[in-house]
mmCIF file of N, CA and C in Angstrom:
data_model
loop_
_atom_site.group_PDB
_atom_site.id
_atom_site.type_symbol
_atom_site.label_atom_id
_atom_site.label_comp_id
_atom_site.label_asym_id
_atom_site.label_seq_id
_atom_site.Cartn_x
_atom_site.Cartn_y
_atom_site.Cartn_z
ATOM 1 N N MET I 158 137.441 155.773 65.815
ATOM 2 C CA MET I 158 138.142 155.846 66.921
ATOM 3 C C MET I 158 137.892 157.195 67.691
ATOM 4 N N LYS I 159 137.895 158.311 66.910
ATOM 5 C CA LYS I 159 137.490 159.594 67.497
ATOM 6 C C LYS I 159 136.149 159.563 68.035
ATOM 7 N N THR I 160 135.202 158.882 67.424
ATOM 8 C CA THR I 160 133.761 158.824 67.809
ATOM 9 C C THR I 160 133.678 158.037 69.111
ATOM 10 N N ALA I 161 134.421 156.949 69.216
ATOM 11 C CA ALA I 161 134.367 156.106 70.471
ATOM 12 C C ALA I 161 134.803 156.946 71.631
ATOM 13 N N LYS I 162 135.875 157.646 71.415
ATOM 14 C CA LYS I 162 136.478 158.566 72.434
ATOM 15 C C LYS I 162 135.514 159.640 72.891
ATOM 16 N N LEU I 163 134.875 160.307 71.831
ATOM 17 C CA LEU I 163 133.815 161.254 72.226
ATOM 18 C C LEU I 163 132.662 160.695 72.987
ATOM 19 N N ARG I 164 132.302 159.443 72.562
ATOM 20 C CA ARG I 164 131.128 158.761 73.306
ATOM 21 C C ARG I 164 131.457 158.492 74.715
ATOM 22 N N ASP I 165 132.746 157.999 75.020
ATOM 23 C CA ASP I 165 133.161 157.795 76.330
ATOM 24 C C ASP I 165 133.173 159.053 77.164
ATOM 25 N N GLU I 166 133.761 160.053 76.553
ATOM 26 C CA GLU I 166 133.695 161.428 77.286
ATOM 27 C C GLU I 166 132.364 161.870 77.601
ATOM 28 N N LYS I 167 131.383 161.718 76.677
ATOM 29 C CA LYS I 167 130.070 162.050 76.867
ATOM 30 C C LYS I 167 129.472 161.280 78.036
ATOM 31 N N GLU I 168 129.778 159.984 78.062
ATOM 32 C CA GLU I 168 129.204 159.128 79.174
ATOM 33 C C GLU I 168 129.709 159.545 80.492
ATOM 34 N N VAL I 169 131.013 159.935 80.551
ATOM 35 C CA VAL I 169 131.630 160.398 81.760
ATOM 36 C C VAL I 169 130.962 161.723 82.190
ATOM 37 N N LEU I 170 130.889 162.615 81.274
ATOM 38 C CA LEU I 170 130.204 163.856 81.573
ATOM 39 C C LEU I 170 128.699 163.685 81.979
ATOM 40 N N ASP I 171 128.023 162.778 81.421
ATOM 41 C CA ASP I 171 126.550 162.475 81.730
ATOM 42 C C ASP I 171 126.539 162.013 83.164
ATOM 43 N N ARG I 172 127.455 161.012 83.514
ATOM 44 C CA ARG I 172 127.474 160.479 84.902
ATOM 45 C C ARG I 172 127.830 161.589 85.986
ATOM 46 N N GLN I 173 128.710 162.474 85.606
ATOM 47 C CA GLN I 173 129.084 163.697 86.475
ATOM 48 C C GLN I 173 127.865 164.524 86.655
ATOM 49 N N GLN I 174 127.159 164.746 85.545
ATOM 50 C CA GLN I 174 125.993 165.584 85.599
ATOM 51 C C GLN I 174 124.898 164.975 86.454
ATOM 52 N N ARG I 175 124.680 163.683 86.177
ATOM 53 C CA ARG I 175 123.728 162.945 87.113
ATOM 54 C C ARG I 175 124.078 163.073 88.642
ATOM 55 N N ALA I 176 125.373 162.823 88.802
ATOM 56 C CA ALA I 176 125.847 162.942 90.277
ATOM 57 C C ALA I 176 125.726 164.310 90.826
ATOM 58 N N ASP I 177 125.977 165.321 89.967
ATOM 59 C CA ASP I 177 125.827 166.711 90.381
ATOM 60 C C ASP I 177 124.337 167.077 90.669
ATOM 61 N N ILE I 178 123.459 166.528 89.846
ATOM 62 C CA ILE I 178 121.981 166.771 89.962
ATOM 63 C C ILE I 178 121.581 166.111 91.299
ATOM 64 N N ASP I 179 122.011 164.814 91.573
ATOM 65 C CA ASP I 179 121.638 164.172 92.854
ATOM 66 C C ASP I 179 122.222 164.908 93.984
ATOM 67 N N ALA I 180 123.414 165.420 93.937
ATOM 68 C CA ALA I 180 123.991 166.131 95.075
ATOM 69 C C ALA I 180 123.240 167.430 95.317
ATOM 70 N N GLN I 181 122.830 168.057 94.196
ATOM 71 C CA GLN I 181 122.000 169.317 94.355
ATOM 72 C C GLN I 181 120.610 168.962 94.992
ATOM 73 N N LYS I 182 120.047 167.942 94.559
ATOM 74 C CA LYS I 182 118.728 167.480 95.183
ATOM 75 C C LYS I 182 118.867 167.256 96.728
ATOM 76 N N ASN I 183 120.016 166.538 97.068
ATOM 77 C CA ASN I 183 120.248 166.269 98.449
ATOM 78 C C ASN I 183 120.499 167.518 99.250
ATOM 79 N N LEU I 184 121.175 168.449 98.632
ATOM 80 C CA LEU I 184 121.495 169.763 99.339
ATOM 81 C C LEU I 184 120.149 170.484 99.562
ATOM 82 N N ILE I 185 119.282 170.426 98.536
ATOM 83 C CA ILE I 185 117.992 171.092 98.666
ATOM 84 C C ILE I 185 117.113 170.443 99.714
ATOM 85 N N GLU I 186 117.100 169.113 99.770
ATOM 86 C CA GLU I 186 116.294 168.425 100.777
ATOM 87 C C GLU I 186 116.977 168.749 102.172
ATOM 88 N N ASN I 187 118.272 168.781 102.289
ATOM 89 C CA ASN I 187 118.892 169.061 103.541
ATOM 90 C C ASN I 187 118.601 170.559 104.057
ATOM 91 N N LEU I 188 118.594 171.461 103.114
ATOM 92 C CA LEU I 188 118.222 172.856 103.375
ATOM 93 C C LEU I 188 116.832 172.904 103.862
ATOM 94 N N GLN I 189 115.927 172.195 103.253
ATOM 95 C CA GLN I 189 114.524 172.245 103.594
ATOM 96 C C GLN I 189 114.376 171.613 104.994
ATOM 97 N N GLN I 190 115.097 170.483 105.302
ATOM 98 C CA GLN I 190 115.095 169.890 106.717
ATOM 99 C C GLN I 190 115.590 170.851 107.753
ATOM 100 N N PHE I 191 116.698 171.594 107.486
ATOM 101 C CA PHE I 191 117.279 172.503 108.346
ATOM 102 C C PHE I 191 116.255 173.691 108.621
ATOM 103 N N GLU I 192 115.594 174.121 107.584
ATOM 104 C CA GLU I 192 114.577 175.188 107.792
ATOM 105 C C GLU I 192 113.399 174.799 108.622
ATOM 106 N N ASN I 193 112.979 173.491 108.306
ATOM 107 C CA ASN I 193 111.931 172.962 109.154
ATOM 108 C C ASN I 193 112.399 172.910 110.654
ATOM 109 N N TRP I 194 113.628 172.443 110.868
ATOM 110 C CA TRP I 194 114.181 172.347 112.270
ATOM 111 C C TRP I 194 114.212 173.735 112.897
ATOM 112 N N LYS I 195 114.626 174.656 112.102
ATOM 113 C CA LYS I 195 114.747 176.002 112.565
ATOM 114 C C LYS I 195 113.417 176.534 113.021
ATOM 115 N N HIS I 196 112.290 176.361 112.228
ATOM 116 C CA HIS I 196 111.057 176.772 112.636
ATOM 117 C C HIS I 196 110.556 176.037 113.817
ATOM 118 N N GLU I 197 110.815 174.786 113.883
ATOM 119 C CA GLU I 197 110.460 174.000 115.078
ATOM 120 C C GLU I 197 111.119 174.488 116.353
ATOM 121 N N LEU I 198 112.362 174.798 116.218
ATOM 122 C CA LEU I 198 113.112 175.378 117.418
ATOM 123 C C LEU I 198 112.645 176.764 117.733
ATOM 124 N N GLU I 199 112.309 177.645 116.747
ATOM 125 C CA GLU I 199 111.757 178.980 117.128
ATOM 126 C C GLU I 199 110.512 178.791 117.811
ATOM 127 N N SER I 200 109.658 177.784 117.395
ATOM 128 C CA SER I 200 108.285 177.625 118.043
ATOM 129 C C SER I 200 108.522 177.130 119.491
ATOM 130 N N GLN I 201 109.484 176.127 119.644
ATOM 131 C CA GLN I 201 109.822 175.713 121.034
ATOM 132 C C GLN I 201 110.328 176.804 121.819
ATOM 133 N N GLU I 202 111.149 177.677 121.343
ATOM 134 C CA GLU I 202 111.728 178.820 122.043
ATOM 135 C C GLU I 202 110.604 179.824 122.490
ATOM 136 N N LYS I 203 109.679 179.973 121.633
ATOM 137 C CA LYS I 203 108.555 180.885 122.011
ATOM 138 C C LYS I 203 107.766 180.305 123.131
ATOM 139 N N GLN I 204 107.403 178.973 123.061
ATOM 140 C CA GLN I 204 106.785 178.248 124.119
ATOM 141 C C GLN I 204 107.597 178.337 125.488
ATOM 142 N N MET I 205 108.818 178.124 125.444
ATOM 143 C CA MET I 205 109.648 178.191 126.631
ATOM 144 C C MET I 205 109.748 179.596 127.091
ATOM 145 N N GLN I 206 109.780 180.600 126.352
ATOM 146 C CA GLN I 206 109.762 182.057 126.736
ATOM 147 C C GLN I 206 108.363 182.243 127.463
ATOM 148 N N GLY I 207 107.274 181.726 126.912
ATOM 149 C CA GLY I 207 105.934 181.845 127.594
ATOM 150 C C GLY I 207 106.012 181.175 128.994
ATOM 151 N N ARG I 208 106.494 180.019 129.050
ATOM 152 C CA ARG I 208 106.647 179.307 130.285
ATOM 153 C C ARG I 208 107.482 180.032 131.327
ATOM 154 N N LEU I 209 108.676 180.595 130.847
ATOM 155 C CA LEU I 209 109.435 181.365 131.745
ATOM 156 C C LEU I 209 108.743 182.579 132.289
ATOM 157 N N LYS I 210 108.083 183.247 131.520
ATOM 158 C CA LYS I 210 107.304 184.351 131.923
ATOM 159 C C LYS I 210 106.285 184.070 133.124
ATOM 160 N N LYS I 211 105.581 182.919 132.740
ATOM 161 C CA LYS I 211 104.651 182.424 133.755
ATOM 162 C C LYS I 211 105.353 182.009 135.080
ATOM 163 N N ILE I 212 106.548 181.433 135.027
ATOM 164 C CA ILE I 212 107.153 181.070 136.176
ATOM 165 C C ILE I 212 107.715 182.288 136.961
ATOM 166 N N LEU I 213 108.236 183.232 136.233
ATOM 167 C CA LEU I 213 108.754 184.453 136.926
ATOM 168 C C LEU I 213 107.518 185.249 137.506
ATOM 169 N N ASP I 214 106.457 185.241 136.858
ATOM 170 C CA ASP I 214 105.320 185.990 137.397
ATOM 171 C C ASP I 214 104.881 185.220 138.731
ATOM 172 N N ALA I 215 104.913 183.849 138.729
ATOM 173 C CA ALA I 215 104.524 183.172 139.861
ATOM 174 C C ALA I 215 105.499 183.325 140.990
ATOM 175 N N VAL I 216 106.715 183.363 140.612
ATOM 176 C CA VAL I 216 107.791 183.620 141.708
ATOM 177 C C VAL I 216 107.664 184.948 142.345
ATOM 178 N N LYS I 217 107.285 185.944 141.509
ATOM 179 C CA LYS I 217 107.046 187.281 142.186
ATOM 180 C C LYS I 217 105.868 187.332 142.915
ATOM 181 N N LYS I 218 104.816 186.655 142.542
ATOM 182 C CA LYS I 218 103.659 186.545 143.389
ATOM 183 C C LYS I 218 103.850 185.852 144.723
ATOM 184 N N HIS I 219 104.649 184.729 144.622
ATOM 185 C CA HIS I 219 104.914 183.919 145.835
ATOM 186 C C HIS I 219 105.896 184.804 146.736
ATOM 187 N N ASP I 220 106.727 185.557 146.147
ATOM 188 C CA ASP I 220 107.691 186.311 147.024
ATOM 189 C C ASP I 220 106.886 187.352 147.799
ATOM 190 N N GLU I 221 105.861 188.031 147.036
ATOM 191 C CA GLU I 221 105.027 188.956 147.757
ATOM 192 C C GLU I 221 104.156 188.349 148.877
ATOM 193 N N GLU I 222 103.678 187.175 148.540
ATOM 194 C CA GLU I 222 102.923 186.421 149.512
ATOM 195 C C GLU I 222 103.804 186.042 150.757
ATOM 196 N N LEU I 223 105.002 185.559 150.535
ATOM 197 C CA LEU I 223 105.902 185.288 151.570
ATOM 198 C C LEU I 223 106.222 186.419 152.367
ATOM 199 N N LYS I 224 106.520 187.658 151.818
ATOM 200 C CA LYS I 224 106.683 188.774 152.543
ATOM 201 C C LYS I 224 105.519 189.216 153.442
ATOM 202 N N ARG I 225 104.422 189.061 152.767
ATOM 203 C CA ARG I 225 103.118 189.353 153.678
ATOM 204 C C ARG I 225 102.958 188.407 154.818
ATOM 205 N N VAL I 226 103.185 187.259 154.570
ATOM 206 C CA VAL I 226 103.076 186.187 155.696
ATOM 207 C C VAL I 226 104.132 186.464 156.694
ATOM 208 N N LYS I 227 105.320 186.699 156.299
ATOM 209 C CA LYS I 227 106.415 186.977 157.332
ATOM 210 C C LYS I 227 105.971 188.163 158.205
ATOM 211 N N GLU I 228 105.519 189.221 157.590
ATOM 212 C CA GLU I 228 105.074 190.430 158.266
ATOM 213 C C GLU I 228 103.946 190.058 159.231
ATOM 214 N N GLU I 229 102.972 189.308 158.709
ATOM 215 C CA GLU I 229 101.904 188.834 159.623
ATOM 216 C C GLU I 229 102.407 187.949 160.828
ATOM 217 N N GLN I 230 103.368 187.080 160.528
ATOM 218 C CA GLN I 230 103.915 186.300 161.609
ATOM 219 C C GLN I 230 104.626 187.107 162.629
ATOM 220 N N CYS I 231 105.347 188.165 162.161
ATOM 221 C CA CYS I 231 106.046 189.037 163.077
ATOM 222 C C CYS I 231 105.069 189.828 163.965
ATOM 223 N N GLU I 232 103.998 190.228 163.287
ATOM 224 C CA GLU I 232 102.962 190.924 163.991
ATOM 225 C C GLU I 232 102.311 190.059 165.102
ATOM 226 N N MET I 233 101.992 188.729 164.809
ATOM 227 C CA MET I 233 101.440 187.893 165.680
ATOM 228 C C MET I 233 102.396 187.601 166.859
ATOM 229 N N LYS I 234 103.709 187.508 166.568
ATOM 230 C CA LYS I 234 104.688 187.280 167.632
ATOM 231 C C LYS I 234 104.592 188.487 168.602
ATOM 232 N N ASN I 235 104.599 189.625 167.994
ATOM 233 C CA ASN I 235 104.577 190.890 168.870
ATOM 234 C C ASN I 235 103.355 190.882 169.711
ATOM 235 N N LYS I 236 102.157 190.533 169.158
ATOM 236 C CA LYS I 236 100.943 190.519 169.919
ATOM 237 C C LYS I 236 101.004 189.508 171.070
ATOM 238 N N LEU I 237 101.565 188.313 170.664
ATOM 239 C CA LEU I 237 101.741 187.238 171.711
ATOM 240 C C LEU I 237 102.693 187.700 172.846
ATOM 241 N N GLN I 238 103.734 188.311 172.494
ATOM 242 C CA GLN I 238 104.605 188.810 173.563
ATOM 243 C C GLN I 238 103.922 189.885 174.341
ATOM 244 N N HIS I 239 103.227 190.822 173.689
ATOM 245 C CA HIS I 239 102.527 191.878 174.437
ATOM 246 C C HIS I 239 101.488 191.317 175.327
ATOM 247 N N SER I 240 100.752 190.329 174.922
ATOM 248 C CA SER I 240 99.700 189.662 175.688
ATOM 249 C C SER I 240 100.196 188.970 176.808
ATOM 250 N N ARG I 241 101.469 188.334 176.753
ATOM 251 C CA ARG I 241 102.091 187.652 177.758
ATOM 252 C C ARG I 241 102.640 188.749 178.914
ATOM 253 N N LEU I 242 103.111 189.896 178.368
ATOM 254 C CA LEU I 242 103.569 190.937 179.318
ATOM 255 C C LEU I 242 102.355 191.581 179.992
ATOM 256 N N VAL I 243 101.283 191.744 179.406
ATOM 257 C CA VAL I 243 100.039 192.293 179.939
ATOM 258 C C VAL I 243 99.505 191.310 180.996
ATOM 259 N N ARG I 244 99.482 190.077 180.622
ATOM 260 C CA ARG I 244 98.903 189.019 181.580
ATOM 261 C C ARG I 244 99.896 189.030 182.793
ATOM 262 N N LEU I 245 101.119 189.068 182.605
ATOM 263 C CA LEU I 245 102.178 188.887 183.627
ATOM 264 C C LEU I 245 101.990 190.241 184.588
ATOM 265 N N SER I 246 101.816 191.342 184.057
ATOM 266 C CA SER I 246 101.684 192.570 184.805
ATOM 267 C C SER I 246 100.341 192.485 185.571
ATOM 268 N N CYS I 247 99.265 191.970 184.885
ATOM 269 C CA CYS I 247 97.956 191.932 185.605
ATOM 270 C C CYS I 247 98.051 190.932 186.744
ATOM 271 N N ASP I 248 98.795 189.838 186.472
ATOM 272 C CA ASP I 248 98.888 188.757 187.574
ATOM 273 C C ASP I 248 99.651 189.397 188.669
ATOM 274 N N THR I 249 100.653 190.189 188.580
ATOM 275 C CA THR I 249 101.393 190.754 189.658
ATOM 276 C C THR I 249 100.656 191.822 190.372
ATOM 277 N N CYS I 250 99.901 192.696 189.625
ATOM 278 C CA CYS I 250 99.318 193.740 190.180
ATOM 279 C C CYS I 250 98.011 193.353 190.902
ATOM 280 N N CYS I 251 97.402 192.339 190.420
ATOM 281 C CA CYS I 251 96.133 191.849 191.087
ATOM 282 C C CYS I 251 96.314 190.719 192.106
ATOM 283 N N TRP I 252 97.577 190.387 192.333
ATOM 284 C CA TRP I 252 97.867 189.210 193.184
ATOM 285 C C TRP I 252 97.649 189.671 194.624
ATOM 286 N N ILE I 253 96.825 188.845 195.302
ATOM 287 C CA ILE I 253 96.605 189.117 196.633
ATOM 288 C C ILE I 253 97.113 188.015 197.512
ATOM 289 N N PRO I 254 98.056 188.356 198.494
ATOM 290 C CA PRO I 254 98.698 187.211 199.144
ATOM 291 C C PRO I 254 97.651 186.610 200.256
#
């Protein structure tokens, strides 16, 4: 009777041990998967930081170009206004009735 009870207890403990071992294997697999995801996300973050840097550099370059073009446009407007005034003054001073 005592032997049967001990055998039953051993079987219960063996099942618990197998369940614990399986749970530990699952936890190890999950940890490995999370570490892989972490490395993948770190790699993606590095790529995105590189892209962001390129974009910010391009924005700076385009801002500088835009400023230069606006200054050039302003200069051209001034030249156009000046040439109209000169032409107008030349037309009035050289006008013979």
